[in-house]
Amino acid sequence: MQHFYRSHLGIDEVLALAEQFFPTLGLVNAPKTPRTRTFSGELGTVQISARPEGGHYLFIEAVTDQAGESRLDRNVKRFFVLVHRVANPAHKLAAAY
């Protein structure tokens, strides 16, 4: 599956967060490129890439090798929540009923 998120953080900050988050799931970091990180393990493989988009935004893309809403895909969404919390620490996430 393919997921994406836009953020105000820098490329280095996002990739550093990915390097901290995904190894906690038992995923191993493969050889890296300047804007991409690939993690693989028992859950599957995820590739995180970050590139500037439209001025001050950063486009973060996560591609997994899973076919549906897998555990890895749910953790990619958790990673995006982490990125959001780092970018906007004062914002409180709440349900919109």
Coordinates of C-alpha atoms in Angstrom, one line a residue:
M1 CA 0.0 0.0 0.0
Q2 CA 1.0 3.6 -0.5
H3 CA 0.5 6.3 2.2
F4 CA 1.5 9.9 2.2
Y5 CA 1.6 12.9 4.6
R6 CA 2.5 16.6 4.2
S7 CA 4.5 18.3 7.0
H8 CA 6.5 21.4 7.8
L9 CA 9.4 19.4 9.2
G10 CA 12.7 19.1 7.4
I11 CA 13.9 16.1 5.5
D12 CA 16.6 15.2 8.0
E13 CA 14.1 15.5 10.9
V14 CA 11.6 13.1 9.3
L15 CA 14.2 10.6 8.3
A16 CA 15.7 10.7 11.8
L17 CA 12.2 10.0 13.3
A18 CA 11.8 7.0 10.9
E19 CA 15.2 5.7 12.0
Q20 CA 14.0 5.8 15.6
F21 CA 10.5 4.5 15.0
F22 CA 10.7 1.5 12.6
P23 CA 13.5 -0.4 14.4
T24 CA 11.2 -0.7 17.5
L25 CA 8.9 -2.9 15.3
G26 CA 11.7 -5.3 14.6
L27 CA 12.5 -3.8 11.2
V28 CA 16.1 -3.4 10.0
N29 CA 17.3 -0.4 8.1
A30 CA 18.7 -1.2 4.7
P31 CA 21.3 0.9 2.9
K32 CA 20.1 4.5 2.8
T33 CA 20.0 7.3 0.2
P34 CA 19.8 11.0 1.0
R35 CA 16.0 11.2 0.9
T36 CA 14.9 7.6 1.4
R37 CA 15.0 5.0 4.1
T38 CA 14.0 1.3 3.6
F39 CA 13.1 -0.9 6.6
S40 CA 12.4 -4.7 6.3
G41 CA 11.7 -7.5 8.7
E42 CA 9.1 -10.0 9.7
L43 CA 6.2 -7.6 9.2
G44 CA 7.3 -6.7 5.6
T45 CA 9.1 -3.9 3.9
V46 CA 8.4 -0.2 4.1
Q47 CA 10.2 2.5 2.1
I48 CA 10.0 6.1 3.5
S49 CA 10.8 8.9 1.1
A50 CA 10.7 12.7 1.8
R51 CA 10.9 15.5 -0.8
P52 CA 10.2 19.2 -0.8
E53 CA 6.8 20.2 -2.3
G54 CA 5.2 23.5 -3.0
G55 CA 7.3 25.9 -1.0
H56 CA 7.5 25.1 2.7
Y57 CA 5.8 21.7 2.7
L58 CA 7.5 18.3 2.8
F59 CA 5.8 15.4 1.0
I60 CA 6.4 12.1 3.0
E61 CA 5.6 8.9 1.1
A62 CA 5.5 5.4 2.7
V63 CA 5.2 2.4 0.4
T64 CA 4.7 -1.1 1.9
D65 CA 4.8 -4.5 0.3
Q66 CA 1.6 -5.5 2.0
A67 CA -1.7 -6.0 0.1
G68 CA -4.2 -4.6 2.6
E69 CA -4.6 -3.0 6.0
S70 CA -1.8 -4.9 7.6
R71 CA 0.0 -4.4 10.9
L72 CA 2.8 -2.6 9.0
D73 CA 0.3 -0.2 7.4
R74 CA -1.2 0.6 10.8
N75 CA 2.2 1.4 12.1
V76 CA 3.0 3.7 9.1
K77 CA -0.1 5.7 10.2
R78 CA 1.2 5.8 13.7
F79 CA 4.5 7.1 12.3
F80 CA 2.6 9.9 10.6
V81 CA 0.9 10.8 13.9
L82 CA 4.4 10.9 15.5
V83 CA 5.6 13.3 12.7
H84 CA 2.5 15.4 13.3
R85 CA 3.1 15.6 17.1
V86 CA 6.7 16.6 16.6
A87 CA 5.7 19.3 14.1
N88 CA 2.8 20.6 16.2
P89 CA 3.3 19.7 19.9
A90 CA 0.6 22.0 21.1
H91 CA -2.1 20.4 18.9
K92 CA -4.4 18.0 20.8
L93 CA -5.8 15.1 18.7
A94 CA -9.4 14.6 19.5
A95 CA -12.3 12.7 17.9
A96 CA -14.7 14.8 15.8
Y97 CA -18.1 13.5 16.7

